[in-house]
Amino acid sequence: MGITDIFGDTFNILRGNPRILLPYLIYTFLVGGLVLYFVFSGIAGVYGTNIFMSHRTVPAAQVSGSGALSAMMSFYRAIIPLMGLVFLVSLFISPLLIGTYIGVANQGYRKRRVSLKSAFEVAKKNYLNLLVIEVLVGIIWIVALVVLAAVFLLPLVALGAGLGTGIWFVLGIAVSVVVVILLAILFYQAYAVAVLEKAGAVEAIKRSIAIGRQNKGNIFVLFLVSGVIVLAYSILISILQVILEFGLGAVGAVLVGAAIAQIVNFTLSSGMAAWFAMVPVGFYKGYVQKPGKRRPKG
């Protein structure tokens, strides 16, 4: 099995069972819609732009000088708690979503039709382990980034800009990229292992690290293919957004165009998120699970 086969097989599972898109779709529309509402409302308060029509609704004096700065500060004070809330919701919901799509992919590789209800039950049974994995891996990421920042940014802050600190900073960027890629490779199979092998959180992380060390090249190629897919999607959705915003902007409704583009974006990105959540299962079955070996039911 090649890397492209993994993407093809998991996409076929999604294409053959479009209803499995529903969990991510609901989550994306609820969270994304809430964020957009507050962002557009904040923009309206700062620039006097109506959410639905691109004309001013407040006097220009109200958004100039110190008034504009005050409005911007109010906007950020309002949006930061919202971002914190979204982060907390994602922290607790993501393991459930990931577990569900691992269950869906596991069914999809065994039979043509899948049961979203059964996959959700699998996610519930493994929820605690998946949540602990998310927290532990998140802590490792934070520690690694803090260490890198301390090593490569502190000299720049302490000694100021110069040839030596500039070279050190560029070296730090290169090292950081390598570290980020290596950590992503080592942790890539943690969620899949936890569900498919019924492993505990720490055991799943250790097993994922072992799998990553044995399959560094294959996982890296998988990341490259994922990057190409995301890049192509980003270009297409950006073109669509420009077309809609310019088209409706001509009649004074630029934000309506932006809203329509976001609805399309939410729908397509939900499909992509569901697809990518199933890819680790495809990798597990193609590169980790031994042929003929019976895997625990789940």
PDB file of C-alpha atoms in Angstrom:
ATOM      1  CA  MET A   1       0.000   0.000   0.000  1.00  0.00           C
ATOM      2  CA  GLY A   2       1.320   3.428  -0.959  1.00  0.00           C
ATOM      3  CA  ILE A   3       0.749   6.727   0.818  1.00  0.00           C
ATOM      4  CA  THR A   4      -1.592   7.940  -1.919  1.00  0.00           C
ATOM      5  CA  ASP A   5      -3.613   4.731  -1.539  1.00  0.00           C
ATOM      6  CA  ILE A   6      -4.256   5.652   2.101  1.00  0.00           C
ATOM      7  CA  PHE A   7      -5.730   8.997   1.091  1.00  0.00           C
ATOM      8  CA  GLY A   8      -7.746   7.341  -1.654  1.00  0.00           C
ATOM      9  CA  ASP A   9      -9.142   4.599   0.589  1.00  0.00           C
ATOM     10  CA  THR A  10     -10.163   6.959   3.394  1.00  0.00           C
ATOM     11  CA  PHE A  11     -11.687   9.413   0.914  1.00  0.00           C
ATOM     12  CA  ASN A  12     -13.753   6.573  -0.531  1.00  0.00           C
ATOM     13  CA  ILE A  13     -15.054   5.786   2.967  1.00  0.00           C
ATOM     14  CA  LEU A  14     -16.163   9.400   3.305  1.00  0.00           C
ATOM     15  CA  ARG A  15     -17.618   9.519  -0.209  1.00  0.00           C
ATOM     16  CA  GLY A  16     -19.546   6.289   0.310  1.00  0.00           C
ATOM     17  CA  ASN A  17     -20.913   7.400   3.674  1.00  0.00           C
ATOM     18  CA  PRO A  18     -21.469  11.185   3.456  1.00  0.00           C
ATOM     19  CA  ARG A  19     -23.571  11.185   6.632  1.00  0.00           C
ATOM     20  CA  ILE A  20     -20.404  10.670   8.690  1.00  0.00           C
ATOM     21  CA  LEU A  21     -19.584  14.299   7.899  1.00  0.00           C
ATOM     22  CA  LEU A  22     -22.340  15.398  10.283  1.00  0.00           C
ATOM     23  CA  PRO A  23     -20.406  15.503  13.620  1.00  0.00           C
ATOM     24  CA  TYR A  24     -17.635  17.714  12.260  1.00  0.00           C
ATOM     25  CA  LEU A  25     -20.149  19.792  10.322  1.00  0.00           C
ATOM     26  CA  ILE A  26     -22.208  20.554  13.434  1.00  0.00           C
ATOM     27  CA  TYR A  27     -19.100  21.323  15.469  1.00  0.00           C
ATOM     28  CA  THR A  28     -17.596  23.576  12.800  1.00  0.00           C
ATOM     29  CA  PHE A  29     -20.790  25.549  12.221  1.00  0.00           C
ATOM     30  CA  LEU A  30     -21.451  26.046  15.936  1.00  0.00           C
ATOM     31  CA  VAL A  31     -17.934  27.113  16.885  1.00  0.00           C
ATOM     32  CA  GLY A  32     -17.084  28.848  13.613  1.00  0.00           C
ATOM     33  CA  GLY A  33     -20.424  30.638  13.475  1.00  0.00           C
ATOM     34  CA  LEU A  34     -20.007  31.887  17.027  1.00  0.00           C
ATOM     35  CA  VAL A  35     -16.506  33.181  16.313  1.00  0.00           C
ATOM     36  CA  LEU A  36     -17.575  34.885  13.084  1.00  0.00           C
ATOM     37  CA  TYR A  37     -20.544  36.540  14.768  1.00  0.00           C
ATOM     38  CA  PHE A  38     -18.356  38.091  17.471  1.00  0.00           C
ATOM     39  CA  VAL A  39     -15.616  39.054  15.010  1.00  0.00           C
ATOM     40  CA  PHE A  40     -18.037  40.702  12.581  1.00  0.00           C
ATOM     41  CA  SER A  41     -19.813  42.402  15.469  1.00  0.00           C
ATOM     42  CA  GLY A  42     -16.458  43.680  16.729  1.00  0.00           C
ATOM     43  CA  ILE A  43     -15.528  44.963  13.296  1.00  0.00           C
ATOM     44  CA  ALA A  44     -18.879  46.721  13.081  1.00  0.00           C
ATOM     45  CA  GLY A  45     -18.206  48.401  16.418  1.00  0.00           C
ATOM     46  CA  VAL A  46     -14.730  49.566  15.406  1.00  0.00           C
ATOM     47  CA  TYR A  47     -15.283  50.623  11.784  1.00  0.00           C
ATOM     48  CA  GLY A  48     -18.993  51.303  11.755  1.00  0.00           C
ATOM     49  CA  THR A  49     -19.627  48.558   9.198  1.00  0.00           C
ATOM     50  CA  ASN A  50     -22.924  46.757   9.238  1.00  0.00           C
ATOM     51  CA  ILE A  51     -22.605  42.958   9.255  1.00  0.00           C
ATOM     52  CA  PHE A  52     -24.760  42.670   6.140  1.00  0.00           C
ATOM     53  CA  MET A  53     -24.017  45.838   4.203  1.00  0.00           C
ATOM     54  CA  SER A  54     -20.667  47.548   3.624  1.00  0.00           C
ATOM     55  CA  HIS A  55     -21.756  51.102   4.523  1.00  0.00           C
ATOM     56  CA  ARG A  56     -20.981  53.146   7.612  1.00  0.00           C
ATOM     57  CA  THR A  57     -23.523  53.114  10.380  1.00  0.00           C
ATOM     58  CA  VAL A  58     -21.690  55.360  12.860  1.00  0.00           C
ATOM     59  CA  PRO A  59     -20.142  58.792  12.475  1.00  0.00           C
ATOM     60  CA  ALA A  60     -16.540  58.831  11.297  1.00  0.00           C
ATOM     61  CA  ALA A  61     -15.521  60.869  14.342  1.00  0.00           C
ATOM     62  CA  GLN A  62     -16.594  58.003  16.544  1.00  0.00           C
ATOM     63  CA  VAL A  63     -13.978  55.692  15.012  1.00  0.00           C
ATOM     64  CA  SER A  64     -11.095  58.133  14.648  1.00  0.00           C
ATOM     65  CA  GLY A  65      -8.173  58.967  16.905  1.00  0.00           C
ATOM     66  CA  SER A  66      -8.503  57.921  20.534  1.00  0.00           C
ATOM     67  CA  GLY A  67     -12.035  56.683  19.842  1.00  0.00           C
ATOM     68  CA  ALA A  68     -10.704  54.141  17.343  1.00  0.00           C
ATOM     69  CA  LEU A  69      -8.016  52.960  19.780  1.00  0.00           C
ATOM     70  CA  SER A  70     -10.597  52.596  22.530  1.00  0.00           C
ATOM     71  CA  ALA A  71     -12.894  50.656  20.205  1.00  0.00           C
ATOM     72  CA  MET A  72     -10.062  48.350  19.167  1.00  0.00           C
ATOM     73  CA  MET A  73      -9.145  47.648  22.800  1.00  0.00           C
ATOM     74  CA  SER A  74     -12.773  46.872  23.564  1.00  0.00           C
ATOM     75  CA  PHE A  75     -12.852  44.531  20.576  1.00  0.00           C
ATOM     76  CA  TYR A  76      -9.793  42.604  21.776  1.00  0.00           C
ATOM     77  CA  ARG A  77     -11.056  42.481  25.356  1.00  0.00           C
ATOM     78  CA  ALA A  78     -14.274  40.926  24.055  1.00  0.00           C
ATOM     79  CA  ILE A  79     -12.657  38.476  21.635  1.00  0.00           C
ATOM     80  CA  ILE A  80      -9.915  37.069  23.895  1.00  0.00           C
ATOM     81  CA  PRO A  81     -12.329  35.401  26.367  1.00  0.00           C
ATOM     82  CA  LEU A  82     -14.219  33.980  23.381  1.00  0.00           C
ATOM     83  CA  MET A  83     -11.001  32.461  22.022  1.00  0.00           C
ATOM     84  CA  GLY A  84     -10.340  30.972  25.442  1.00  0.00           C
ATOM     85  CA  LEU A  85     -13.823  29.455  25.472  1.00  0.00           C
ATOM     86  CA  VAL A  86     -13.346  28.023  21.977  1.00  0.00           C
ATOM     87  CA  PHE A  87     -10.034  26.498  23.081  1.00  0.00           C
ATOM     88  CA  LEU A  88     -11.646  24.818  26.089  1.00  0.00           C
ATOM     89  CA  VAL A  89     -14.541  23.504  24.018  1.00  0.00           C
ATOM     90  CA  SER A  90     -12.100  22.147  21.435  1.00  0.00           C
ATOM     91  CA  LEU A  91      -9.978  20.559  24.143  1.00  0.00           C
ATOM     92  CA  PHE A  92     -12.870  18.447  25.386  1.00  0.00           C
ATOM     93  CA  ILE A  93     -14.710  17.877  22.104  1.00  0.00           C
ATOM     94  CA  SER A  94     -11.764  17.054  19.821  1.00  0.00           C
ATOM     95  CA  PRO A  95     -10.974  13.660  21.439  1.00  0.00           C
ATOM     96  CA  LEU A  96     -14.595  12.629  20.954  1.00  0.00           C
ATOM     97  CA  LEU A  97     -14.553  13.661  17.299  1.00  0.00           C
ATOM     98  CA  ILE A  98     -11.195  12.039  16.621  1.00  0.00           C
ATOM     99  CA  GLY A  99     -12.266   8.830  18.334  1.00  0.00           C
ATOM    100  CA  THR A 100     -15.481   8.751  16.321  1.00  0.00           C
ATOM    101  CA  TYR A 101     -13.681   9.073  13.000  1.00  0.00           C
ATOM    102  CA  ILE A 102     -11.088   6.479  13.976  1.00  0.00           C
ATOM    103  CA  GLY A 103     -14.030   4.160  14.659  1.00  0.00           C
ATOM    104  CA  VAL A 104     -15.623   5.107  11.342  1.00  0.00           C
ATOM    105  CA  ALA A 105     -12.414   4.415   9.406  1.00  0.00           C
ATOM    106  CA  ASN A 106     -11.909   1.119  11.220  1.00  0.00           C
ATOM    107  CA  GLN A 107     -15.395   0.025  10.123  1.00  0.00           C
ATOM    108  CA  GLY A 108     -14.856   1.362   6.624  1.00  0.00           C
ATOM    109  CA  TYR A 109     -11.823  -0.808   6.081  1.00  0.00           C
ATOM    110  CA  ARG A 110     -13.799  -3.910   7.101  1.00  0.00           C
ATOM    111  CA  LYS A 111     -17.111  -3.319   5.346  1.00  0.00           C
ATOM    112  CA  ARG A 112     -18.747  -1.062   2.785  1.00  0.00           C
ATOM    113  CA  ARG A 113     -21.257   0.653   5.084  1.00  0.00           C
ATOM    114  CA  VAL A 114     -20.443   2.162   8.455  1.00  0.00           C
ATOM    115  CA  SER A 115     -22.440   2.976  11.563  1.00  0.00           C
ATOM    116  CA  LEU A 116     -21.901   6.432  12.995  1.00  0.00           C
ATOM    117  CA  LYS A 117     -23.624   5.340  16.203  1.00  0.00           C
ATOM    118  CA  SER A 118     -21.225   2.420  16.690  1.00  0.00           C
ATOM    119  CA  ALA A 119     -18.244   4.658  15.977  1.00  0.00           C
ATOM    120  CA  PHE A 120     -19.506   7.156  18.543  1.00  0.00           C
ATOM    121  CA  GLU A 121     -19.762   4.364  21.125  1.00  0.00           C
ATOM    122  CA  VAL A 122     -16.122   3.470  20.406  1.00  0.00           C
ATOM    123  CA  ALA A 123     -15.160   7.102  20.948  1.00  0.00           C
ATOM    124  CA  LYS A 124     -17.027   7.232  24.268  1.00  0.00           C
ATOM    125  CA  LYS A 125     -15.291   4.084  25.511  1.00  0.00           C
ATOM    126  CA  ASN A 126     -11.886   5.541  24.659  1.00  0.00           C
ATOM    127  CA  TYR A 127     -12.648   9.171  25.493  1.00  0.00           C
ATOM    128  CA  LEU A 128     -10.614   9.433  28.699  1.00  0.00           C
ATOM    129  CA  ASN A 129      -7.493   7.941  27.122  1.00  0.00           C
ATOM    130  CA  LEU A 130      -7.831  10.209  24.087  1.00  0.00           C
ATOM    131  CA  LEU A 131      -8.266  13.275  26.303  1.00  0.00           C
ATOM    132  CA  VAL A 132      -5.211  12.379  28.386  1.00  0.00           C
ATOM    133  CA  ILE A 133      -3.198  11.861  25.210  1.00  0.00           C
ATOM    134  CA  GLU A 134      -4.260  15.311  23.978  1.00  0.00           C
ATOM    135  CA  VAL A 135      -3.228  16.921  27.268  1.00  0.00           C
ATOM    136  CA  LEU A 136       0.098  15.064  27.578  1.00  0.00           C
ATOM    137  CA  VAL A 137       1.081  15.683  23.973  1.00  0.00           C
ATOM    138  CA  GLY A 138       0.037  19.336  24.336  1.00  0.00           C
ATOM    139  CA  ILE A 139       2.278  19.709  27.401  1.00  0.00           C
ATOM    140  CA  ILE A 140       5.213  18.169  25.528  1.00  0.00           C
ATOM    141  CA  TRP A 141       4.635  20.573  22.629  1.00  0.00           C
ATOM    142  CA  ILE A 142       4.505  23.573  24.966  1.00  0.00           C
ATOM    143  CA  VAL A 143       7.669  22.547  26.810  1.00  0.00           C
ATOM    144  CA  ALA A 144       9.533  21.978  23.535  1.00  0.00           C
ATOM    145  CA  LEU A 145       8.488  25.366  22.136  1.00  0.00           C
ATOM    146  CA  VAL A 146       9.358  27.173  25.372  1.00  0.00           C
ATOM    147  CA  VAL A 147      12.816  25.571  25.423  1.00  0.00           C
ATOM    148  CA  LEU A 148      13.415  26.492  21.776  1.00  0.00           C
ATOM    149  CA  ALA A 149      12.275  30.059  22.416  1.00  0.00           C
ATOM    150  CA  ALA A 150      14.540  30.326  25.480  1.00  0.00           C
ATOM    151  CA  VAL A 151      17.565  29.019  23.591  1.00  0.00           C
ATOM    152  CA  PHE A 152      17.189  30.962  20.363  1.00  0.00           C
ATOM    153  CA  LEU A 153      15.216  34.117  21.288  1.00  0.00           C
ATOM    154  CA  LEU A 154      16.732  35.138  24.621  1.00  0.00           C
ATOM    155  CA  PRO A 155      20.163  35.967  23.115  1.00  0.00           C
ATOM    156  CA  LEU A 156      18.442  38.232  20.608  1.00  0.00           C
ATOM    157  CA  VAL A 157      16.530  39.987  23.403  1.00  0.00           C
ATOM    158  CA  ALA A 158      19.535  40.234  25.717  1.00  0.00           C
ATOM    159  CA  LEU A 159      22.221  41.198  23.198  1.00  0.00           C
ATOM    160  CA  GLY A 160      20.135  43.011  20.605  1.00  0.00           C
ATOM    161  CA  ALA A 161      20.187  42.713  16.822  1.00  0.00           C
ATOM    162  CA  GLY A 162      23.495  41.916  15.203  1.00  0.00           C
ATOM    163  CA  LEU A 163      25.176  39.564  12.773  1.00  0.00           C
ATOM    164  CA  GLY A 164      25.821  36.901  15.406  1.00  0.00           C
ATOM    165  CA  THR A 165      22.343  37.005  16.944  1.00  0.00           C
ATOM    166  CA  GLY A 166      20.781  37.146  13.470  1.00  0.00           C
ATOM    167  CA  ILE A 167      22.586  33.965  12.411  1.00  0.00           C
ATOM    168  CA  TRP A 168      21.610  32.332  15.708  1.00  0.00           C
ATOM    169  CA  PHE A 169      17.970  33.331  15.159  1.00  0.00           C
ATOM    170  CA  VAL A 170      17.919  31.888  11.618  1.00  0.00           C
ATOM    171  CA  LEU A 171      19.512  28.698  12.961  1.00  0.00           C
ATOM    172  CA  GLY A 172      16.796  28.613  15.614  1.00  0.00           C
ATOM    173  CA  ILE A 173      14.077  28.772  12.966  1.00  0.00           C
ATOM    174  CA  ALA A 174      15.648  25.835  11.106  1.00  0.00           C
ATOM    175  CA  VAL A 175      16.045  23.785  14.289  1.00  0.00           C
ATOM    176  CA  SER A 176      12.477  24.601  15.357  1.00  0.00           C
ATOM    177  CA  VAL A 177      11.072  23.390  12.025  1.00  0.00           C
ATOM    178  CA  VAL A 178      12.985  20.117  12.363  1.00  0.00           C
ATOM    179  CA  VAL A 179      11.842  19.625  15.958  1.00  0.00           C
ATOM    180  CA  VAL A 180       8.204  20.373  15.089  1.00  0.00           C
ATOM    181  CA  ILE A 181       8.260  17.864  12.212  1.00  0.00           C
ATOM    182  CA  LEU A 182       9.930  15.180  14.352  1.00  0.00           C
ATOM    183  CA  LEU A 183       7.449  15.613  17.202  1.00  0.00           C
ATOM    184  CA  ALA A 184       4.535  15.481  14.756  1.00  0.00           C
ATOM    185  CA  ILE A 185       5.927  12.244  13.301  1.00  0.00           C
ATOM    186  CA  LEU A 186       6.477  10.649  16.706  1.00  0.00           C
ATOM    187  CA  PHE A 187       2.986  11.467  18.010  1.00  0.00           C
ATOM    188  CA  TYR A 188       1.108  10.847  14.759  1.00  0.00           C
ATOM    189  CA  GLN A 189      -0.217   7.378  15.634  1.00  0.00           C
ATOM    190  CA  ALA A 190      -1.042   7.983  19.313  1.00  0.00           C
ATOM    191  CA  TYR A 191      -4.816   8.358  18.905  1.00  0.00           C
ATOM    192  CA  ALA A 192      -5.107   5.474  16.441  1.00  0.00           C
ATOM    193  CA  VAL A 193      -3.105   3.162  18.698  1.00  0.00           C
ATOM    194  CA  ALA A 194      -5.212   4.077  21.733  1.00  0.00           C
ATOM    195  CA  VAL A 195      -8.409   3.058  19.936  1.00  0.00           C
ATOM    196  CA  LEU A 196      -7.272   0.210  17.676  1.00  0.00           C
ATOM    197  CA  GLU A 197      -5.016  -1.484  20.224  1.00  0.00           C
ATOM    198  CA  LYS A 198      -7.053  -0.492  23.293  1.00  0.00           C
ATOM    199  CA  ALA A 199      -3.899   1.005  24.804  1.00  0.00           C
ATOM    200  CA  GLY A 200      -3.723   3.405  27.734  1.00  0.00           C
ATOM    201  CA  ALA A 201      -2.674   7.005  27.156  1.00  0.00           C
ATOM    202  CA  VAL A 202       0.981   6.663  28.145  1.00  0.00           C
ATOM    203  CA  GLU A 203       1.298   3.292  26.421  1.00  0.00           C
ATOM    204  CA  ALA A 204      -0.249   4.699  23.244  1.00  0.00           C
ATOM    205  CA  ILE A 205       2.197   7.620  23.207  1.00  0.00           C
ATOM    206  CA  LYS A 206       5.161   5.290  23.695  1.00  0.00           C
ATOM    207  CA  ARG A 207       3.894   2.981  20.972  1.00  0.00           C
ATOM    208  CA  SER A 208       3.338   5.958  18.649  1.00  0.00           C
ATOM    209  CA  ILE A 209       6.906   7.129  19.242  1.00  0.00           C
ATOM    210  CA  ALA A 210       8.190   3.648  18.344  1.00  0.00           C
ATOM    211  CA  ILE A 211       6.043   3.584  15.192  1.00  0.00           C
ATOM    212  CA  GLY A 212       7.221   7.069  14.248  1.00  0.00           C
ATOM    213  CA  ARG A 213      10.878   6.135  14.638  1.00  0.00           C
ATOM    214  CA  GLN A 214      10.370   3.093  12.402  1.00  0.00           C
ATOM    215  CA  ASN A 215       8.376   4.985   9.756  1.00  0.00           C
ATOM    216  CA  LYS A 216       9.891   8.470   9.698  1.00  0.00           C
ATOM    217  CA  GLY A 217      10.127   8.608   5.907  1.00  0.00           C
ATOM    218  CA  ASN A 218       6.628   7.297   5.231  1.00  0.00           C
ATOM    219  CA  ILE A 219       4.966   9.629   7.749  1.00  0.00           C
ATOM    220  CA  PHE A 220       6.964  12.575   6.393  1.00  0.00           C
ATOM    221  CA  VAL A 221       5.740  11.797   2.870  1.00  0.00           C
ATOM    222  CA  LEU A 222       2.200  11.569   4.276  1.00  0.00           C
ATOM    223  CA  PHE A 223       2.662  15.056   5.754  1.00  0.00           C
ATOM    224  CA  LEU A 224       3.849  16.358   2.381  1.00  0.00           C
ATOM    225  CA  VAL A 225       0.803  14.953   0.601  1.00  0.00           C
ATOM    226  CA  SER A 226      -1.438  16.446   3.312  1.00  0.00           C
ATOM    227  CA  GLY A 227       0.284  19.799   2.843  1.00  0.00           C
ATOM    228  CA  VAL A 228      -0.318  19.744  -0.910  1.00  0.00           C
ATOM    229  CA  ILE A 229      -4.005  18.961  -0.352  1.00  0.00           C
ATOM    230  CA  VAL A 230      -4.386  21.752   2.218  1.00  0.00           C
ATOM    231  CA  LEU A 231      -2.533  24.214  -0.029  1.00  0.00           C
ATOM    232  CA  ALA A 232      -4.743  23.390  -3.013  1.00  0.00           C
ATOM    233  CA  TYR A 233      -7.856  23.755  -0.860  1.00  0.00           C
ATOM    234  CA  SER A 234      -6.650  27.080   0.589  1.00  0.00           C
ATOM    235  CA  ILE A 235      -6.040  28.488  -2.882  1.00  0.00           C
ATOM    236  CA  LEU A 236      -9.457  27.403  -4.158  1.00  0.00           C
ATOM    237  CA  ILE A 237     -11.381  28.712  -1.130  1.00  0.00           C
ATOM    238  CA  SER A 238      -9.442  32.007  -1.271  1.00  0.00           C
ATOM    239  CA  ILE A 239     -10.341  32.457  -4.935  1.00  0.00           C
ATOM    240  CA  LEU A 240     -13.979  31.736  -4.124  1.00  0.00           C
ATOM    241  CA  GLN A 241     -13.948  34.211  -1.251  1.00  0.00           C
ATOM    242  CA  VAL A 242     -12.465  36.969  -3.436  1.00  0.00           C
ATOM    243  CA  ILE A 243     -15.059  36.323  -6.152  1.00  0.00           C
ATOM    244  CA  LEU A 244     -17.952  36.446  -3.694  1.00  0.00           C
ATOM    245  CA  GLU A 245     -16.693  39.471  -1.765  1.00  0.00           C
ATOM    246  CA  PHE A 246     -15.900  41.513  -4.871  1.00  0.00           C
ATOM    247  CA  GLY A 247     -19.102  40.446  -6.605  1.00  0.00           C
ATOM    248  CA  LEU A 248     -21.398  41.309  -3.697  1.00  0.00           C
ATOM    249  CA  GLY A 249     -19.201  44.236  -2.708  1.00  0.00           C
ATOM    250  CA  ALA A 250     -20.180  45.855  -5.978  1.00  0.00           C
ATOM    251  CA  VAL A 251     -23.734  46.091  -4.650  1.00  0.00           C
ATOM    252  CA  GLY A 252     -22.640  47.140  -1.154  1.00  0.00           C
ATOM    253  CA  ALA A 253     -22.837  43.749   0.565  1.00  0.00           C
ATOM    254  CA  VAL A 254     -19.226  42.621   0.891  1.00  0.00           C
ATOM    255  CA  LEU A 255     -19.813  40.941   4.238  1.00  0.00           C
ATOM    256  CA  VAL A 256     -22.679  38.917   2.787  1.00  0.00           C
ATOM    257  CA  GLY A 257     -20.187  37.552   0.277  1.00  0.00           C
ATOM    258  CA  ALA A 258     -17.762  36.814   3.095  1.00  0.00           C
ATOM    259  CA  ALA A 259     -20.506  35.030   5.045  1.00  0.00           C
ATOM    260  CA  ILE A 260     -21.463  32.867   2.050  1.00  0.00           C
ATOM    261  CA  ALA A 261     -17.790  32.039   1.447  1.00  0.00           C
ATOM    262  CA  GLN A 262     -17.442  31.034   5.087  1.00  0.00           C
ATOM    263  CA  ILE A 263     -20.461  28.723   4.880  1.00  0.00           C
ATOM    264  CA  VAL A 264     -18.864  26.973   1.921  1.00  0.00           C
ATOM    265  CA  ASN A 265     -15.539  26.973   3.764  1.00  0.00           C
ATOM    266  CA  PHE A 266     -17.097  25.444   6.897  1.00  0.00           C
ATOM    267  CA  THR A 267     -18.719  22.686   4.860  1.00  0.00           C
ATOM    268  CA  LEU A 268     -15.628  21.778   2.851  1.00  0.00           C
ATOM    269  CA  SER A 269     -13.238  22.111   5.792  1.00  0.00           C
ATOM    270  CA  SER A 270     -15.487  19.806   7.835  1.00  0.00           C
ATOM    271  CA  GLY A 271     -15.171  17.208   5.096  1.00  0.00           C
ATOM    272  CA  MET A 272     -11.409  17.654   5.023  1.00  0.00           C
ATOM    273  CA  ALA A 273     -11.150  17.400   8.808  1.00  0.00           C
ATOM    274  CA  ALA A 274     -13.171  14.170   8.790  1.00  0.00           C
ATOM    275  CA  TRP A 275     -11.017  12.824   5.968  1.00  0.00           C
ATOM    276  CA  PHE A 276      -7.719  13.658   7.679  1.00  0.00           C
ATOM    277  CA  ALA A 277      -8.982  12.204  10.984  1.00  0.00           C
ATOM    278  CA  MET A 278      -9.362   8.842   9.228  1.00  0.00           C
ATOM    279  CA  VAL A 279      -5.980   8.872   7.476  1.00  0.00           C
ATOM    280  CA  PRO A 280      -4.011   7.698  10.574  1.00  0.00           C
ATOM    281  CA  VAL A 281      -6.157   4.533  10.588  1.00  0.00           C
ATOM    282  CA  GLY A 282      -5.244   3.929   6.960  1.00  0.00           C
ATOM    283  CA  PHE A 283      -1.583   4.376   7.815  1.00  0.00           C
ATOM    284  CA  TYR A 284      -1.909   1.986  10.753  1.00  0.00           C
ATOM    285  CA  LYS A 285      -3.475  -0.694   8.577  1.00  0.00           C
ATOM    286  CA  GLY A 286      -1.002  -0.215   5.766  1.00  0.00           C
ATOM    287  CA  TYR A 287       2.257   0.173   7.662  1.00  0.00           C
ATOM    288  CA  VAL A 288       1.760  -0.975  11.267  1.00  0.00           C
ATOM    289  CA  GLN A 289      -0.737  -3.810  11.417  1.00  0.00           C
ATOM    290  CA  LYS A 290       0.835  -7.070  10.304  1.00  0.00           C
ATOM    291  CA  PRO A 291      -0.932  -8.940   7.491  1.00  0.00           C
ATOM    292  CA  GLY A 292      -3.139 -11.703   8.871  1.00  0.00           C
ATOM    293  CA  LYS A 293      -2.835 -10.472  12.453  1.00  0.00           C
ATOM    294  CA  ARG A 294      -6.152 -10.210  14.220  1.00  0.00           C
ATOM    295  CA  ARG A 295      -6.685  -6.835  15.798  1.00  0.00           C
ATOM    296  CA  PRO A 296      -8.815  -6.401  18.945  1.00  0.00           C
ATOM    297  CA  LYS A 297     -12.393  -5.522  18.102  1.00  0.00           C
ATOM    298  CA  GLY A 298     -13.319  -1.876  18.551  1.00  0.00           C
TER     299      GLY A 298
END
